[in-house]
Every structure is written in structure tokens, then in C-alpha cells.
Short mmCIF file of C-alpha atoms in Angstrom, two decimals:
data_model
loop_
_atom_site.label_atom_id
_atom_site.label_comp_id
_atom_site.label_asym_id
_atom_site.label_seq_id
_atom_site.Cartn_x
_atom_site.Cartn_y
_atom_site.Cartn_z
CA MET A 29 -64.19 26.39 13.23
CA ASN A 30 -63.74 22.58 13.20
CA THR A 31 -61.98 22.83 9.84
CA ARG A 32 -59.44 25.31 11.18
CA PHE A 33 -58.86 23.11 14.26
CA LEU A 34 -58.26 19.97 12.11
CA LEU A 35 -55.87 21.86 9.84
CA ALA A 36 -53.86 23.17 12.78
CA THR A 37 -53.73 19.69 14.37
CA SER A 38 -52.56 18.13 11.08
CA LEU A 39 -49.81 20.68 10.69
CA ALA A 40 -48.61 20.11 14.26
CA LEU A 41 -48.50 16.37 13.74
CA CYS A 42 -46.52 16.73 10.50
CA ALA A 43 -44.04 19.00 12.19
CA ALA A 44 -43.60 16.57 15.08
CA PHE A 45 -43.12 13.60 12.69
CA ALA A 46 -40.51 15.51 10.66
CA SER A 47 -38.65 16.49 13.87
CA THR A 48 -38.66 12.87 15.08
CA ARG A 49 -37.27 11.63 11.75
CA ALA A 50 -34.54 14.26 11.80
CA GLU A 51 -33.51 13.29 15.30
CA SER A 52 -33.52 9.52 14.61
CA SER A 53 -31.75 9.66 11.21
CA PRO A 54 -27.95 9.18 11.58
CA ALA A 55 -25.78 12.00 10.34
CA PRO A 56 -24.25 11.18 6.96
CA THR A 57 -20.61 10.11 7.14
CA THR A 58 -18.01 11.17 4.65
CA ALA A 59 -15.01 8.93 4.08
CA LYS A 60 -11.68 10.66 4.48
CA PRO A 61 -9.80 11.03 1.20
CA VAL A 62 -6.86 8.69 0.72
CA THR A 63 -3.60 10.61 0.43
CA ASP A 64 -0.02 9.64 -0.36
CA ILE A 65 2.05 8.25 2.51
CA ARG A 66 5.72 8.81 3.39
CA ILE A 67 7.95 6.03 4.61
CA VAL A 68 11.56 5.43 5.62
CA ILE A 69 13.14 2.12 4.78
CA LYS A 70 16.05 1.58 7.18
CA THR A 71 18.67 -0.71 5.65
CA THR A 72 22.11 -1.94 6.60
CA LYS A 73 23.45 0.58 4.03
CA GLY A 74 21.46 3.55 5.31
CA ASP A 75 18.00 5.11 5.08
CA ILE A 76 15.80 5.28 1.95
CA GLU A 77 13.01 7.81 2.23
CA GLY A 78 10.06 7.53 -0.10
CA THR A 79 6.48 8.43 -0.86
CA LEU A 80 3.88 5.77 -1.69
CA PHE A 81 1.24 6.78 -4.20
CA ALA A 82 -1.74 5.63 -2.14
CA SER A 83 -4.03 8.16 -3.84
CA LYS A 84 -3.45 6.54 -7.24
CA VAL A 85 -2.76 2.86 -6.46
CA PRO A 86 -4.42 2.36 -3.07
CA MET A 87 -4.54 -1.46 -3.15
CA THR A 88 -0.84 -1.82 -3.92
CA ALA A 89 0.16 0.77 -1.34
CA ALA A 90 -2.11 -0.82 1.28
CA ASN A 91 -0.54 -4.22 0.65
CA PHE A 92 2.98 -2.93 1.27
CA LEU A 93 2.05 -0.83 4.27
CA ASN A 94 0.01 -3.63 5.88
CA LEU A 95 2.96 -5.98 5.62
CA ALA A 96 5.34 -3.28 6.89
CA LYS A 97 3.16 -2.56 9.94
CA GLN A 98 3.31 -6.27 10.85
CA GLY A 99 7.08 -6.38 10.63
CA PHE A 100 7.05 -8.59 7.53
CA TYR A 101 9.99 -6.78 5.95
CA ASP A 102 12.10 -6.51 9.11
CA GLY A 103 15.31 -8.46 8.58
CA ILE A 104 14.49 -9.38 5.00
CA ILE A 105 17.38 -9.60 2.54
CA PHE A 106 17.91 -7.88 -0.80
CA HIS A 107 18.19 -11.12 -2.77
CA ARG A 108 18.58 -9.76 -6.29
CA VAL A 109 20.58 -6.69 -7.18
CA ILE A 110 21.52 -5.87 -10.82
CA PRO A 111 23.78 -2.81 -11.09
CA ASN A 112 22.39 -0.03 -13.29
CA PHE A 113 18.99 -1.70 -13.20
CA MET A 114 17.35 -2.34 -9.82
CA ALA A 115 17.47 -3.80 -6.29
CA GLN A 116 14.83 -6.40 -5.37
CA VAL A 117 13.63 -7.40 -1.93
CA GLY A 118 10.60 -8.97 -0.20
CA ASP A 119 11.04 -12.75 -0.18
CA PRO A 120 10.50 -13.97 3.37
CA GLN A 121 12.53 -17.09 2.65
CA THR A 122 15.65 -14.90 2.83
CA LYS A 123 15.17 -14.79 6.65
CA GLN A 124 15.33 -18.60 6.88
CA PRO A 125 18.70 -20.41 7.05
CA GLY A 126 19.51 -22.76 4.22
CA MET A 127 16.94 -21.36 1.78
CA GLU A 128 19.24 -19.39 -0.53
CA ALA A 129 18.57 -21.72 -3.48
CA ARG A 130 14.91 -20.66 -3.30
CA TRP A 131 15.44 -16.92 -2.92
CA GLY A 132 13.11 -15.00 -5.17
CA THR A 133 10.32 -17.60 -5.17
CA GLY A 134 8.67 -16.71 -1.84
CA GLY A 135 5.79 -14.42 -0.95
CA PRO A 136 3.27 -13.62 1.76
CA GLY A 137 0.94 -16.56 1.09
CA TYR A 138 -1.40 -14.74 -1.28
CA ARG A 139 -1.41 -12.91 -4.59
CA PHE A 140 -3.30 -9.85 -5.80
CA ALA A 141 -4.12 -8.21 -9.12
CA ASP A 142 -2.04 -5.72 -11.04
CA GLU A 143 -3.00 -2.12 -10.24
CA ILE A 144 -1.30 -0.13 -12.95
CA ASP A 145 -1.86 3.63 -13.25
CA PRO A 146 -0.70 4.87 -16.68
CA SER A 147 0.53 8.11 -15.14
CA LEU A 148 3.04 6.22 -12.97
CA ARG A 149 5.98 5.05 -15.01
CA HIS A 150 9.44 3.62 -14.58
CA ASP A 151 10.83 6.88 -15.95
CA LYS A 152 13.55 7.71 -13.48
CA PRO A 153 15.78 6.22 -10.76
CA GLY A 154 14.12 5.45 -7.47
CA MET A 155 10.75 4.11 -8.54
CA PHE A 156 9.15 1.53 -6.25
CA SER A 157 7.47 -1.21 -8.26
CA MET A 158 6.01 -4.63 -7.75
CA ALA A 159 8.01 -7.70 -8.75
CA ASN A 160 5.90 -10.46 -10.18
CA ALA A 161 5.92 -13.81 -11.98
CA GLY A 162 3.46 -12.70 -14.65
CA PRO A 163 0.14 -10.85 -14.74
CA ASN A 164 -1.78 -10.58 -11.43
CA THR A 165 0.86 -12.42 -9.31
CA ASN A 166 1.85 -9.57 -6.96
CA GLY A 167 2.74 -10.42 -3.38
CA SER A 168 5.44 -8.99 -1.13
CA GLN A 169 8.39 -8.66 -3.50
CA ILE A 170 9.24 -5.17 -4.73
CA PHE A 171 12.11 -3.51 -6.54
CA ILE A 172 13.59 -0.01 -6.60
CA THR A 173 15.11 1.20 -9.85
CA HIS A 174 18.63 2.51 -10.39
CA VAL A 175 17.81 4.04 -13.77
CA PRO A 176 14.77 4.64 -16.01
CA THR A 177 13.35 1.26 -17.08
CA PRO A 178 10.52 2.10 -19.53
CA HIS A 179 10.37 -1.47 -20.85
CA LEU A 180 8.68 -2.39 -17.54
CA ASP A 181 5.79 0.04 -17.97
CA GLY A 182 2.44 -1.76 -18.07
CA LYS A 183 4.01 -4.99 -16.78
CA HIS A 184 4.84 -3.98 -13.22
CA ALA A 185 2.83 -1.73 -10.91
CA VAL A 186 4.69 1.43 -9.84
CA PHE A 187 3.51 2.45 -6.36
CA GLY A 188 6.07 4.90 -4.96
CA ALA A 189 9.28 6.86 -5.42
CA VAL A 190 12.44 7.60 -3.50
CA THR A 191 12.56 11.16 -2.15
CA LYS A 192 15.91 10.91 -0.39
CA GLY A 193 18.57 8.21 -0.29
CA GLN A 194 18.89 7.16 -3.91
CA ASP A 195 22.62 6.87 -3.21
CA VAL A 196 21.73 4.19 -0.64
CA VAL A 197 19.67 2.31 -3.22
CA ASP A 198 22.64 2.40 -5.57
CA ARG A 199 25.00 1.09 -2.83
CA VAL A 200 22.80 -1.80 -1.75
CA GLN A 201 24.23 -5.20 -2.64
CA LYS A 202 22.86 -8.73 -2.54
CA GLY A 203 22.82 -9.78 1.09
CA ASP A 204 22.07 -6.36 2.56
CA LYS A 205 18.98 -6.18 4.74
CA ILE A 206 15.96 -4.08 5.57
CA GLU A 207 16.20 -3.46 9.29
CA LYS A 208 12.77 -1.90 9.68
CA ILE A 209 10.27 0.34 7.87
CA GLU A 210 8.91 3.48 9.48
CA ILE A 211 5.55 4.86 8.34
CA LEU A 212 5.42 8.64 8.79
CA ASP A 213 1.81 9.37 7.87
CA SER A 214 -1.52 7.95 8.98
CA THR A 215 -2.79 4.87 7.17
CA ASP A 216 -6.29 5.10 8.64
CA ALA A 217 -8.14 6.37 5.55
CA LEU A 218 -6.29 4.00 3.25
CA PHE A 219 -6.79 0.94 5.46
CA ALA A 220 -10.48 1.80 5.92
CA ALA A 221 -10.96 1.95 2.14
CA GLN A 222 -9.05 -1.32 1.68
CA ALA A 223 -10.49 -3.12 4.70
CA LYS A 224 -11.91 -6.06 2.71
CA ASN A 225 -8.63 -6.72 0.88
CA ILE A 226 -6.58 -6.38 4.04
CA ALA A 227 -8.79 -8.86 5.91
CA GLU A 228 -8.40 -11.39 3.06
CA TRP A 229 -4.66 -10.87 2.89
CA ASN A 230 -4.20 -11.23 6.69
CA ALA A 231 -6.24 -14.45 6.66
CA SER A 232 -3.72 -15.96 4.22
CA LEU A 233 -0.56 -14.29 5.48
CA LYS A 234 2.40 -16.51 6.27
CA LYS A 235 3.69 -15.18 9.58
#
């Protein structure tokens, strides 16, 4: 009789303990997948619509989008345009009077490593890619291609592509400006995944 009582008591205690653990344990969280993000670059020559490949090069996409959200590119000048090659933009010095001699040398105040996905190539017009001064010197400067430029593969990080407005890219001249950048999709999952990098960048960002 005592044996049956002890067994029943033990089973009841085990069940209660298991129930308490289940109630106190937090539910597992699943990070949302990072997906590609659509943007519109509004320029003095018209709109350039594009998709950033955040699912493949999340760090590079996050860098551009973080800067765009803070208005970094608003009013910035296309400082280097080579017909039948590319249009380059992203030097904040182009917004400062009297700095034309230094155009092309400025950045956000930090650099980050190359993030090159072999499946993303400079194989057609309208590829968004990072301008740099050598390996692992990416910042805020980008270029958009006019034509395929395969000699840049492996040297510059492709991170997006034009989906509409390639004619605008081709019409852009030195001195034209980005008026603003609109982000059409949520950046929440991307920014959550890149939170550490974004915090470091923002700490060094030249406003």
C-alpha cells in the first residue's frame, strides 16, 4: 500500500515539475528570413528603380540602406560618369562647396570588407556595385553600370540591379544629383541580422 502511494506521489511531482518548466521556458524565436529589397533612387534626371540583393550580400545591402534611411545620399552628386561604362556617386564631399578637387575621395567615416557573391556579376547594364580604393575599402560610394563590365568581377561587390530606369542611368551626367532614396520594402529582418555592423557604422558615421 505504501509503495503504491509513494509511486503515485512521485509521478505527480514529476508531472508538476515538467509543467512548471514548460510554463517558465520562453518560446523559441525564429529569425525572419532576409529577403531582397526594392528601392527607388530619385535623381534630377528621373527615377531609377532597383532591387538590392539583401538575401545574398546582406552586409553590403544593409550598409547602403542604413545610409539611405539617414538621408546620407540626399543631395549627393554623381561625381564621376564615364559614358558606356558607369555612373558613380556617394561621396559626401560633393555636397560641400569648394570641395570639387577632392570629389571621389570621401566616404562615411568607416570602411567595411568586400562581400562578393560569385553568382552576382557585372554581366549586364544596371548593376549596382561598390566603388573602392582596393580590397576591403568599401564605404558609401557606389556605381551603376551602363554596359557589362566583367573585368570588375571579384574586385567590386555587386549588390543590386536596376529594374526600371536604365535610360535614366544612361542620361545621368557629372553634376546631376540624387534627390532622395525611397525604400519600398521592410528592412527589419535585414537590420536585425546586421545590428552589430550597423551599430559600429553609425558610431563612426560622419553626419
